[in-house]
Amino acid sequence: MKTVLSTATKTQSFALIFDDFKQITKVGLSVSVVFSSLAGYLLGADQIQLQPLLLLAFGGYFMVGASNTFNQIIEKDLDALMKRTKNRPIPSGRMSVQVAFVIASLFTLCGITALYIVNPKTAMFGAISIFMYTCMYTPLKTISPLAVFVGAFPGAIPFMLGWVAATNDFGIEPGTLFMIQFFWQFPHFWAIGWMLDEDYKKAGFKMLPTGKKDKTTALQIIMYTIWMLVVSVIPVTGITGDLHLSMPSAIVIFLLGLVMLVFAFKLYQVQDNKAARSLMLASVLYITVIQVVYVIDKYLA
């Protein structure tokens, strides 16, 4: 009986430790970044090779996991002030800063190494992403709303990172993929900032462009959504080098963007958390679906 209880206790303890590991590295976000990177790779590759594809997936996962862990180390005291983050592993006391630092350091080393094996340019962009997220975006959140602008740079790297991994080159094609995800960051994160504004203010985070849930913030969301939509369909014109988009796929992407734009206008009209949540969900759907559309378009066309 004691053996059974001991085994059950060990299993439960392992499950709790694993859950903390998932929280500290933000597994869900890491997986979404890997998805974007793989989509970029499939767009850039003339011939799909398993080794660089796997290295890109692992490297991308480690890269994001490292950034998120460093972020939670730096913000441990602020996380303790907010309802949505006070139960994270570090502020709750379930994980020490030392353990988290070891995880972040190992993830950084493994991530950059994996990406370097793919090619040096991919590793360089991966390292830039970790640096900007940890050393620029994270401390800037309590200083200025420009944090979202700065954070949009590392946030936009994954989609283009895949193309660089496939081609070992940076040009107009990965630049276009970067711009798509760059402009997408603003409506997505400002919608989140709108929903969590009260909680963010407890920690002194300045996430909304005006500092308020007002029409000016909503208007900026609309403007960036329009820019995102325009950049997303630009490849149909044929001016983005080897990155192409057929007219049917461009129409699909345009219609998806219009849906997102409708939600942005709805937020402008009603200015409530429900509308912000709808916009946030629409933005997640948009970036996921258009990446699938781009890949399908390439291989069917």
XYZ file of C-alpha atoms in Angstrom:
301
model
C 0.000 0.000 0.000
C 2.835 2.387 0.911
C 4.544 1.611 -2.398
C 1.369 2.495 -4.328
C 0.978 5.767 -2.407
C 4.640 6.615 -2.902
C 4.376 6.002 -6.652
C 1.212 8.101 -6.850
C 2.885 10.928 -4.914
C 5.948 10.863 -7.183
C 3.715 10.884 -10.262
C 1.770 13.859 -8.920
C 4.982 15.720 -8.023
C 6.396 15.122 -11.488
C 3.162 16.390 -13.051
C 3.361 19.587 -10.978
C 7.012 20.130 -11.894
C 6.254 19.543 -15.562
C 3.326 21.966 -15.367
C 5.629 24.626 -13.878
C 8.135 23.951 -16.643
C 5.400 24.519 -19.238
C 4.367 27.751 -17.525
C 7.867 29.181 -17.193
C 8.646 28.519 -20.866
C 5.101 29.292 -22.108
C 4.699 26.138 -24.154
C 1.618 27.367 -26.020
C 3.377 30.497 -27.267
C 6.509 28.512 -28.095
C 4.531 26.070 -30.226
C 2.852 28.914 -32.129
C 6.278 30.403 -32.867
C 7.526 27.040 -34.119
C 4.454 26.842 -36.365
C 5.269 30.252 -37.884
C 8.918 29.314 -38.385
C 8.038 26.046 -40.110
C 5.584 27.869 -42.373
C 8.353 30.286 -43.360
C 10.699 27.372 -44.029
C 8.180 25.653 -46.296
C 7.736 28.897 -48.223
C 11.469 29.390 -48.729
C 12.613 25.821 -49.353
C 13.121 24.521 -52.890
C 13.474 21.057 -51.421
C 12.269 20.115 -47.935
C 15.000 18.539 -45.805
C 14.164 16.860 -42.508
C 17.309 17.800 -40.551
C 17.090 21.608 -40.889
C 13.331 21.404 -40.393
C 13.751 19.616 -37.046
C 16.637 21.851 -35.971
C 14.526 24.908 -36.776
C 11.616 23.531 -34.742
C 13.777 22.722 -31.720
C 15.810 25.920 -32.024
C 12.705 28.063 -32.311
C 11.124 26.366 -29.311
C 14.230 26.830 -27.166
C 14.605 30.431 -28.319
C 11.088 31.407 -27.219
C 11.293 29.334 -24.051
C 14.504 31.135 -23.067
C 12.997 34.578 -23.741
C 9.890 33.815 -21.685
C 11.892 32.396 -18.787
C 14.236 35.396 -18.649
C 11.153 37.617 -18.814
C 9.565 35.925 -15.802
C 12.804 36.158 -13.821
C 13.028 39.905 -14.442
C 9.326 40.511 -13.752
C 8.925 38.164 -10.773
C 8.014 40.962 -8.338
C 5.628 42.594 -10.796
C 4.004 39.266 -11.680
C 3.159 38.838 -7.990
C 0.986 41.967 -8.198
C -1.241 40.786 -11.034
C -4.098 38.313 -10.796
C -3.266 36.534 -14.049
C 0.436 36.027 -13.200
C 0.695 35.780 -9.404
C 0.454 31.968 -9.561
C 3.365 31.616 -11.986
C 6.169 29.342 -10.742
C 8.557 32.071 -9.511
C 6.211 34.570 -7.757
C 4.291 31.677 -6.179
C 7.539 30.297 -4.761
C 7.309 26.924 -6.488
C 10.468 27.604 -8.520
C 13.580 29.499 -7.488
C 15.186 32.201 -9.601
C 18.336 30.068 -9.756
C 16.502 27.099 -11.279
C 14.705 29.371 -13.744
C 18.019 30.986 -14.725
C 19.559 27.568 -15.413
C 16.565 26.670 -17.624
C 16.790 29.976 -19.501
C 20.555 29.665 -20.005
C 20.338 26.063 -21.240
C 17.497 26.963 -23.580
C 19.502 29.886 -24.961
C 22.559 27.711 -25.551
C 20.571 24.853 -27.117
C 18.445 27.178 -29.226
C 21.258 29.210 -30.729
C 23.339 26.062 -31.294
C 20.494 24.326 -33.130
C 19.859 27.392 -35.276
C 23.588 27.838 -35.972
C 23.763 24.286 -37.325
C 21.019 25.285 -39.761
C 23.036 28.361 -40.779
C 24.711 31.325 -39.028
C 22.163 33.910 -40.222
C 19.330 31.969 -38.595
C 21.262 31.818 -35.321
C 21.975 35.545 -35.532
C 18.296 36.432 -35.859
C 17.453 34.007 -33.070
C 19.993 35.677 -30.776
C 18.682 39.142 -31.714
C 15.179 38.000 -30.836
C 16.192 36.801 -27.355
C 18.187 39.996 -26.705
C 15.450 42.396 -27.814
C 12.700 40.579 -25.930
C 14.677 40.231 -22.706
C 16.830 43.350 -22.581
C 14.670 45.912 -24.391
C 10.987 44.952 -24.498
C 10.744 43.572 -20.946
C 12.208 46.578 -19.043
C 10.461 49.066 -21.349
C 6.977 47.784 -20.405
C 6.972 49.844 -17.202
C 8.465 52.924 -18.874
C 6.630 53.580 -22.123
C 3.874 52.258 -24.428
C 6.661 52.069 -27.036
C 7.359 48.662 -25.476
C 4.796 47.150 -27.844
C 6.627 48.671 -30.828
C 9.961 47.308 -29.608
C 8.423 43.924 -28.771
C 6.953 43.703 -32.255
C 10.464 43.197 -33.679
C 11.316 39.920 -31.917
C 7.658 38.932 -32.237
C 7.833 39.271 -36.027
C 11.049 37.288 -36.483
C 9.677 33.674 -36.465
C 7.829 33.791 -39.823
C 10.853 35.222 -41.631
C 13.253 33.024 -39.636
C 11.985 29.956 -41.474
C 12.733 31.509 -44.861
C 16.259 32.436 -43.747
C 16.744 28.889 -42.439
C 15.704 27.465 -45.815
C 17.720 29.842 -48.012
C 20.539 31.208 -45.828
C 19.604 34.588 -47.246
C 17.757 37.717 -46.143
C 16.029 39.735 -48.834
C 12.650 41.120 -49.807
C 10.906 37.757 -49.297
C 11.677 37.229 -45.593
C 11.407 41.005 -45.166
C 7.803 40.814 -46.378
C 7.036 37.905 -44.039
C 8.553 39.951 -41.220
C 6.373 42.976 -42.024
C 3.189 40.882 -42.090
C 3.789 39.599 -38.574
C 5.182 42.957 -37.415
C 2.016 44.921 -38.207
C -0.136 42.053 -36.905
C 1.474 42.431 -33.450
C -0.213 45.776 -32.781
C -3.920 44.897 -33.042
C -3.204 41.554 -31.370
C -1.320 42.868 -28.328
C -3.336 46.057 -27.938
C -6.488 43.908 -27.835
C -4.854 41.881 -25.044
C -3.683 45.101 -23.389
C -7.234 46.427 -23.533
C -8.667 43.323 -21.839
C -5.989 43.233 -19.141
C -5.532 46.978 -18.687
C -6.617 47.048 -15.029
C -4.358 44.125 -14.160
C -1.406 45.564 -16.093
C -1.734 48.886 -14.264
C -1.281 47.115 -10.911
C 2.275 46.289 -12.046
C 2.830 49.637 -13.765
C 2.849 48.186 -17.280
C 2.142 50.722 -20.031
C 0.741 48.563 -22.827
C -1.866 50.761 -24.559
C -0.613 53.517 -26.910
C -2.524 56.300 -25.120
C -2.492 54.646 -21.709
C -6.286 54.474 -21.864
C -9.047 52.282 -23.262
C -10.324 55.053 -25.521
C -11.194 55.787 -29.133
C -7.679 56.986 -29.935
C -6.255 53.596 -28.962
C -8.985 51.859 -30.965
C -8.265 54.095 -33.962
C -4.589 53.117 -33.882
C -5.643 49.463 -33.788
C -7.702 50.075 -36.930
C -4.797 51.763 -38.716
C -2.327 48.965 -37.960
C -4.889 46.358 -38.997
C -5.192 48.100 -42.378
C -1.392 48.142 -42.786
C -1.275 44.451 -41.863
C -3.921 43.664 -44.465
C -2.147 45.624 -47.209
C 1.235 43.992 -46.574
C -0.355 40.521 -46.381
C -1.612 40.696 -49.979
C 1.328 42.579 -51.535
C 2.946 39.359 -52.894
C 0.041 39.023 -55.351
C 1.514 41.977 -57.244
C 4.696 40.040 -58.049
C 7.063 42.625 -56.529
C 8.257 40.466 -53.616
C 10.805 38.337 -55.448
C 10.337 34.594 -54.978
C 7.496 35.061 -52.522
C 4.357 34.677 -54.604
C 0.622 34.665 -53.932
C -2.118 33.723 -56.369
C -5.208 35.875 -56.795
C -7.609 33.341 -55.172
C -5.355 33.078 -52.105
C -4.990 36.856 -51.956
C -8.789 37.179 -51.960
C -9.069 34.676 -49.093
C -6.461 36.574 -47.069
C -8.116 39.905 -47.878
C -11.514 38.645 -46.704
C -9.969 37.308 -43.484
C -8.373 40.688 -42.939
C -11.708 42.423 -43.481
C -13.230 40.234 -40.771
C -10.495 41.303 -38.397
C -11.007 44.923 -39.441
C -14.723 44.643 -38.637
C -13.835 43.546 -35.106
C -11.424 46.476 -34.843
C -14.201 48.913 -35.831
C -16.518 47.203 -33.356
C -14.001 47.907 -30.597
C -13.873 51.533 -31.725
C -17.666 51.751 -31.427
C -18.350 49.962 -28.131
C -14.971 50.179 -26.357
C -15.484 47.179 -24.079
C -13.539 44.063 -23.125
C -15.879 41.752 -25.016
C -15.081 43.485 -28.304
C -11.354 43.428 -27.463
C -11.517 39.691 -26.808
C -13.282 39.110 -30.131
C -10.558 41.076 -31.912
C -7.824 39.125 -30.123
C -9.349 35.779 -31.131
C -9.828 37.015 -34.705
C -6.158 38.044 -34.831
C -4.994 34.583 -33.710
C -7.196 32.997 -36.362
C -5.915 35.422 -38.997
C -2.186 34.871 -38.525
C -2.631 31.106 -38.312
C -4.834 30.757 -41.373
C -2.878 33.089 -43.650
C 0.325 31.164 -42.975
C -1.468 27.964 -43.974
C -2.898 29.710 -47.058
C 0.556 30.932 -48.116
C 2.013 27.427 -47.825
C -0.885 25.726 -49.612
C -0.775 28.364 -52.334
C 2.900 27.716 -52.991
C 2.611 23.961 -53.313
C -0.677 23.914 -55.223
C 0.309 26.723 -57.550
